Short mmCIF file of C-alpha atoms in Angstrom, two decimals:
data_model
loop_
_atom_site.label_atom_id
_atom_site.label_comp_id
_atom_site.label_asym_id
_atom_site.label_seq_id
_atom_site.Cartn_x
_atom_site.Cartn_y
_atom_site.Cartn_z
CA UNK A 1 -2.51 14.25 18.10
CA UNK A 2 -5.46 12.20 16.67
CA UNK A 3 -4.29 8.54 16.32
CA UNK A 4 -7.76 6.99 15.98
CA UNK A 5 -10.06 6.78 13.10
CA UNK A 6 -13.46 8.16 14.17
CA UNK A 7 -16.16 5.55 14.50
CA UNK A 8 -18.38 7.77 12.47
CA UNK A 9 -16.31 7.24 9.36
CA UNK A 10 -17.06 3.52 9.53
CA UNK A 11 -20.65 3.87 10.22
CA UNK A 12 -20.97 6.43 7.34
CA UNK A 13 -19.57 3.99 4.89
CA UNK A 14 -21.88 1.31 6.29
CA UNK A 15 -24.92 3.43 5.45
CA UNK A 16 -23.41 4.36 2.02
CA UNK A 17 -23.08 0.78 1.08
CA UNK A 18 -26.87 0.51 1.35
CA UNK A 19 -27.53 3.86 -0.27
CA UNK A 20 -24.77 4.29 -2.96
CA UNK A 21 -26.36 6.81 -5.20
CA UNK A 22 -25.99 10.30 -5.82
CA UNK A 23 -29.29 11.47 -4.07
CA UNK A 24 -28.58 10.03 -0.80
CA UNK A 25 -24.87 11.31 -0.81
CA UNK A 26 -25.64 14.67 -1.70
CA UNK A 27 -27.99 14.95 1.23
CA UNK A 28 -25.28 13.77 3.66
CA UNK A 29 -22.42 15.45 1.74
CA UNK A 30 -21.87 17.92 4.70
CA UNK A 31 -21.72 14.94 7.17
CA UNK A 32 -19.21 13.23 4.94
CA UNK A 33 -16.99 16.38 4.40
CA UNK A 34 -16.65 16.72 8.13
CA UNK A 35 -15.70 13.05 8.61
CA UNK A 36 -13.27 13.32 5.73
CA UNK A 37 -11.55 16.34 7.21
CA UNK A 38 -10.93 14.44 10.33
CA UNK A 39 -9.48 11.51 8.61
CA UNK A 40 -7.30 13.63 6.45
CA UNK A 41 -5.73 14.90 9.56
CA UNK A 42 -5.06 11.46 10.72
CA UNK A 43 -3.40 10.66 7.55
CA UNK A 44 -1.29 13.83 7.85
CA UNK A 45 -0.39 12.75 11.36
CA UNK A 46 0.88 9.43 10.11
CA UNK A 47 2.87 11.33 7.30
CA UNK A 48 4.54 13.18 10.20
CA UNK A 49 5.33 9.99 12.25
CA UNK A 50 6.78 8.24 8.97
CA UNK A 51 9.18 11.28 8.38
CA UNK A 52 10.66 10.75 11.75
CA UNK A 53 12.38 7.55 10.33
CA UNK A 54 11.83 7.79 6.55
CA UNK A 55 11.84 10.44 3.98
CA UNK A 56 8.26 10.72 2.55
CA UNK A 57 7.77 13.53 0.13
CA UNK A 58 3.91 13.12 -0.71
CA UNK A 59 0.66 12.09 0.75
CA UNK A 60 -2.11 11.45 -1.76
CA UNK A 61 -5.49 10.82 -0.50
CA UNK A 62 -7.99 9.13 -3.18
CA UNK A 63 -11.15 10.83 -3.88
CA UNK A 64 -14.52 9.02 -2.94
CA UNK A 65 -15.82 9.33 -6.48
CA UNK A 66 -15.39 6.28 -8.58
CA UNK A 67 -14.57 6.29 -12.21
CA UNK A 68 -17.28 4.17 -13.64
CA UNK A 69 -16.47 4.94 -17.27
CA UNK A 70 -14.89 1.49 -18.05
CA UNK A 71 -16.16 -0.52 -15.00
CA UNK A 72 -19.05 -2.96 -14.90
CA UNK A 73 -19.72 -1.76 -11.37
CA UNK A 74 -21.59 1.53 -11.83
CA UNK A 75 -21.80 2.47 -8.20
CA UNK A 76 -20.89 6.25 -8.02
CA UNK A 77 -18.88 6.12 -4.69
CA UNK A 78 -16.23 4.24 -2.90
CA UNK A 79 -17.07 3.01 0.46
CA UNK A 80 -13.64 3.38 2.13
CA UNK A 81 -10.81 5.98 2.49
CA UNK A 82 -7.42 5.24 0.92
CA UNK A 83 -4.06 7.11 0.94
CA UNK A 84 -0.62 6.63 -0.31
CA UNK A 85 2.71 7.79 1.03
CA UNK A 86 5.55 8.18 -1.37
CA UNK A 87 9.12 8.13 -0.64
CA UNK A 88 11.80 10.50 -1.93
CA UNK A 89 12.83 9.36 -5.40
CA UNK A 90 14.98 8.36 -7.12
CA UNK A 91 17.10 7.29 -4.06
CA UNK A 92 14.30 5.72 -1.99
CA UNK A 93 11.93 3.26 -3.49
CA UNK A 94 8.61 1.59 -2.49
CA UNK A 95 5.56 3.04 -0.79
CA UNK A 96 2.93 2.74 1.76
CA UNK A 97 -0.77 2.67 1.69
CA UNK A 98 -3.50 2.92 4.36
CA UNK A 99 -7.01 1.64 3.56
CA UNK A 100 -9.77 2.31 5.92
CA UNK A 101 -13.05 0.37 5.39
CA UNK A 102 -15.89 -0.89 7.67
CA UNK A 103 -16.74 -4.65 8.25
CA UNK A 104 -13.20 -5.51 9.38
CA UNK A 105 -11.71 -4.67 6.03
CA UNK A 106 -9.05 -2.18 6.77
CA UNK A 107 -5.59 -2.81 5.82
CA UNK A 108 -2.11 -1.34 5.27
CA UNK A 109 0.03 -2.29 2.38
CA UNK A 110 3.60 -1.51 1.46
CA UNK A 111 6.14 -2.66 -1.37
CA UNK A 112 5.96 -2.31 -5.16
CA UNK A 113 2.53 -2.14 -6.62
CA UNK A 114 3.25 -1.55 -10.39
CA UNK A 115 7.08 -1.44 -11.01
CA UNK A 116 7.78 -0.28 -14.45
CA UNK A 117 9.30 -2.84 -16.99
CA UNK A 118 12.94 -1.62 -16.28
CA UNK A 119 12.66 -1.87 -12.67
CA UNK A 120 10.91 -5.10 -12.83
CA UNK A 121 13.78 -6.64 -15.06
CA UNK A 122 16.31 -5.24 -12.66
CA UNK A 123 14.80 -6.93 -9.76
CA UNK A 124 14.28 -10.32 -11.50
CA UNK A 125 17.94 -10.26 -12.73
CA UNK A 126 18.95 -9.49 -9.06
CA UNK A 127 17.25 -12.47 -7.76
CA UNK A 128 18.51 -14.60 -10.67
CA UNK A 129 22.19 -13.94 -9.67
CA UNK A 130 21.61 -14.05 -5.80
CA UNK A 131 18.43 -14.56 -3.86
CA UNK A 132 20.24 -15.14 -0.46
CA UNK A 133 20.00 -11.47 0.72
CA UNK A 134 16.30 -10.85 0.04
CA UNK A 135 15.27 -14.30 1.58
CA UNK A 136 17.28 -13.46 4.60
CA UNK A 137 15.31 -10.38 4.94
CA UNK A 138 11.86 -11.50 4.34
CA UNK A 139 12.36 -14.80 6.47
CA UNK A 140 13.41 -12.85 9.63
CA UNK A 141 10.89 -13.55 12.42
CA UNK A 142 10.97 -10.04 13.20
CA UNK A 143 9.80 -9.16 9.86
CA UNK A 144 7.40 -12.24 9.13
CA UNK A 145 5.72 -11.72 12.37
CA UNK A 146 4.36 -8.15 11.00
CA UNK A 147 4.16 -8.73 7.34
CA UNK A 148 3.86 -12.56 6.58
CA UNK A 149 4.84 -13.30 3.12
CA UNK A 150 4.97 -11.47 -0.22
CA UNK A 151 1.74 -11.25 -2.15
CA UNK A 152 0.99 -9.94 -5.70
CA UNK A 153 0.27 -10.86 -9.25
CA UNK A 154 2.84 -13.26 -11.05
CA UNK A 155 3.17 -14.90 -14.40
CA UNK A 156 2.16 -18.61 -14.55
CA UNK A 157 5.64 -20.22 -15.18
CA UNK A 158 8.54 -17.94 -15.96
CA UNK A 159 9.18 -14.64 -17.44
CA UNK A 160 10.48 -14.42 -20.86
CA UNK A 161 14.46 -15.27 -20.71
CA UNK A 162 14.39 -17.01 -17.40
CA UNK A 163 14.64 -20.56 -16.48
CA UNK A 164 11.44 -21.90 -14.97
CA UNK A 165 13.48 -24.28 -12.99
CA UNK A 166 15.72 -21.58 -11.36
CA UNK A 167 15.77 -21.97 -7.55
CA UNK A 168 14.49 -18.35 -7.25
CA UNK A 169 11.61 -18.73 -9.73
CA UNK A 170 9.02 -18.02 -6.97
CA UNK A 171 10.24 -14.58 -6.64
CA UNK A 172 11.41 -14.11 -10.31
CA UNK A 173 7.96 -14.82 -11.67
CA UNK A 174 6.14 -12.09 -9.56
CA UNK A 175 5.04 -9.03 -11.22
CA UNK A 176 4.41 -7.13 -7.76
CA UNK A 177 6.22 -7.36 -4.53
CA UNK A 178 3.76 -6.44 -2.04
CA UNK A 179 3.15 -6.97 1.80
CA UNK A 180 -0.14 -6.29 3.42
CA UNK A 181 -1.66 -6.44 7.02
CA UNK A 182 -5.36 -6.38 7.96
CA UNK A 183 -6.92 -4.61 10.82
CA UNK A 184 -10.44 -4.81 12.53
CA UNK A 185 -12.90 -2.08 13.17
CA UNK A 186 -11.90 -2.12 16.69
CA UNK A 187 -8.30 -1.86 15.91
CA UNK A 188 -8.61 1.25 13.67
CA UNK A 189 -10.91 3.10 15.99
CA UNK A 190 -8.49 2.42 19.17
CA UNK A 191 -6.22 5.43 20.36
CA UNK A 192 -3.02 3.52 19.39
CA UNK A 193 -3.95 2.74 15.67
CA UNK A 194 -1.85 5.12 13.74
CA UNK A 195 1.23 4.44 16.23
CA UNK A 196 0.79 0.78 15.36
CA UNK A 197 0.58 1.41 11.69
CA UNK A 198 3.73 3.56 12.01
CA UNK A 199 5.51 0.81 13.90
CA UNK A 200 4.43 -1.81 11.31
CA UNK A 201 5.76 0.32 8.37
CA UNK A 202 8.94 1.05 10.03
CA UNK A 203 9.37 -2.99 10.09
CA UNK A 204 9.50 -2.84 6.32
CA UNK A 205 12.67 -0.83 6.15
CA UNK A 206 15.15 -3.70 5.66
CA UNK A 207 13.23 -4.63 2.55
CA UNK A 208 13.13 -1.19 1.32
CA UNK A 209 16.71 -0.48 2.00
CA UNK A 210 17.59 -3.55 0.02
CA UNK A 211 15.30 -2.73 -2.86
CA UNK A 212 16.18 0.71 -3.29
CA UNK A 213 19.98 -0.35 -3.41
CA UNK A 214 19.01 -2.72 -6.16
CA UNK A 215 17.05 -0.25 -8.09
CA UNK A 216 19.71 2.49 -7.85
CA UNK A 217 22.48 0.36 -9.19
CA UNK A 218 23.40 -1.80 -12.06
CA UNK A 219 24.28 -5.55 -11.85
CA UNK A 220 27.82 -4.58 -11.16
CA UNK A 221 26.63 -2.71 -8.14
CA UNK A 222 27.55 0.82 -9.72
CA UNK A 223 25.05 3.64 -9.13
CA UNK A 224 22.86 4.74 -11.98
CA UNK A 225 21.46 7.90 -10.37
#
């Protein structure tokens, strides 16, 4: 089973960075499609590993073509591979993301990118009532050594209806609950790369189990699914 990103993927994107136009890409499209096929297989291998300890129902690989209609950046092509892994809903919440880019800009991410307003309010209300459990999870050394701290967009002071002086306001004011981990080019092309990604994704499980429990119950702890 292939577990390393081919070096050709990184070198292709480096060349594309310097030739990001349709003429060059069309001349090298056959080369790209061969690389893409190999990389997709590695993403699928990761999907298989994830399903040994989780329930992931879908892998979505993102296309190389950029949507430039509403962007100031008119370059037509992305210079990275990206793929997201969706857990079985509604019971299981959260997701995984793998980003492959040259120049030591590869990373993995996990958590909640764009929770809908109902889910976001439910999360905030939970933290307002009791933030002990979530803090116990995210401050465990075995967790922090892999994922560090939560990142993501947040409101400036406090969401409407919440006290800006609440002890858990650092969590309540967040609009996203994301963890990321970066990788070097040498790491992503090493033979144990996908095994390492899988191991790190497995380490997020206590956070996912907690958040899934929150988002499938009401404030009284009663199931809503």
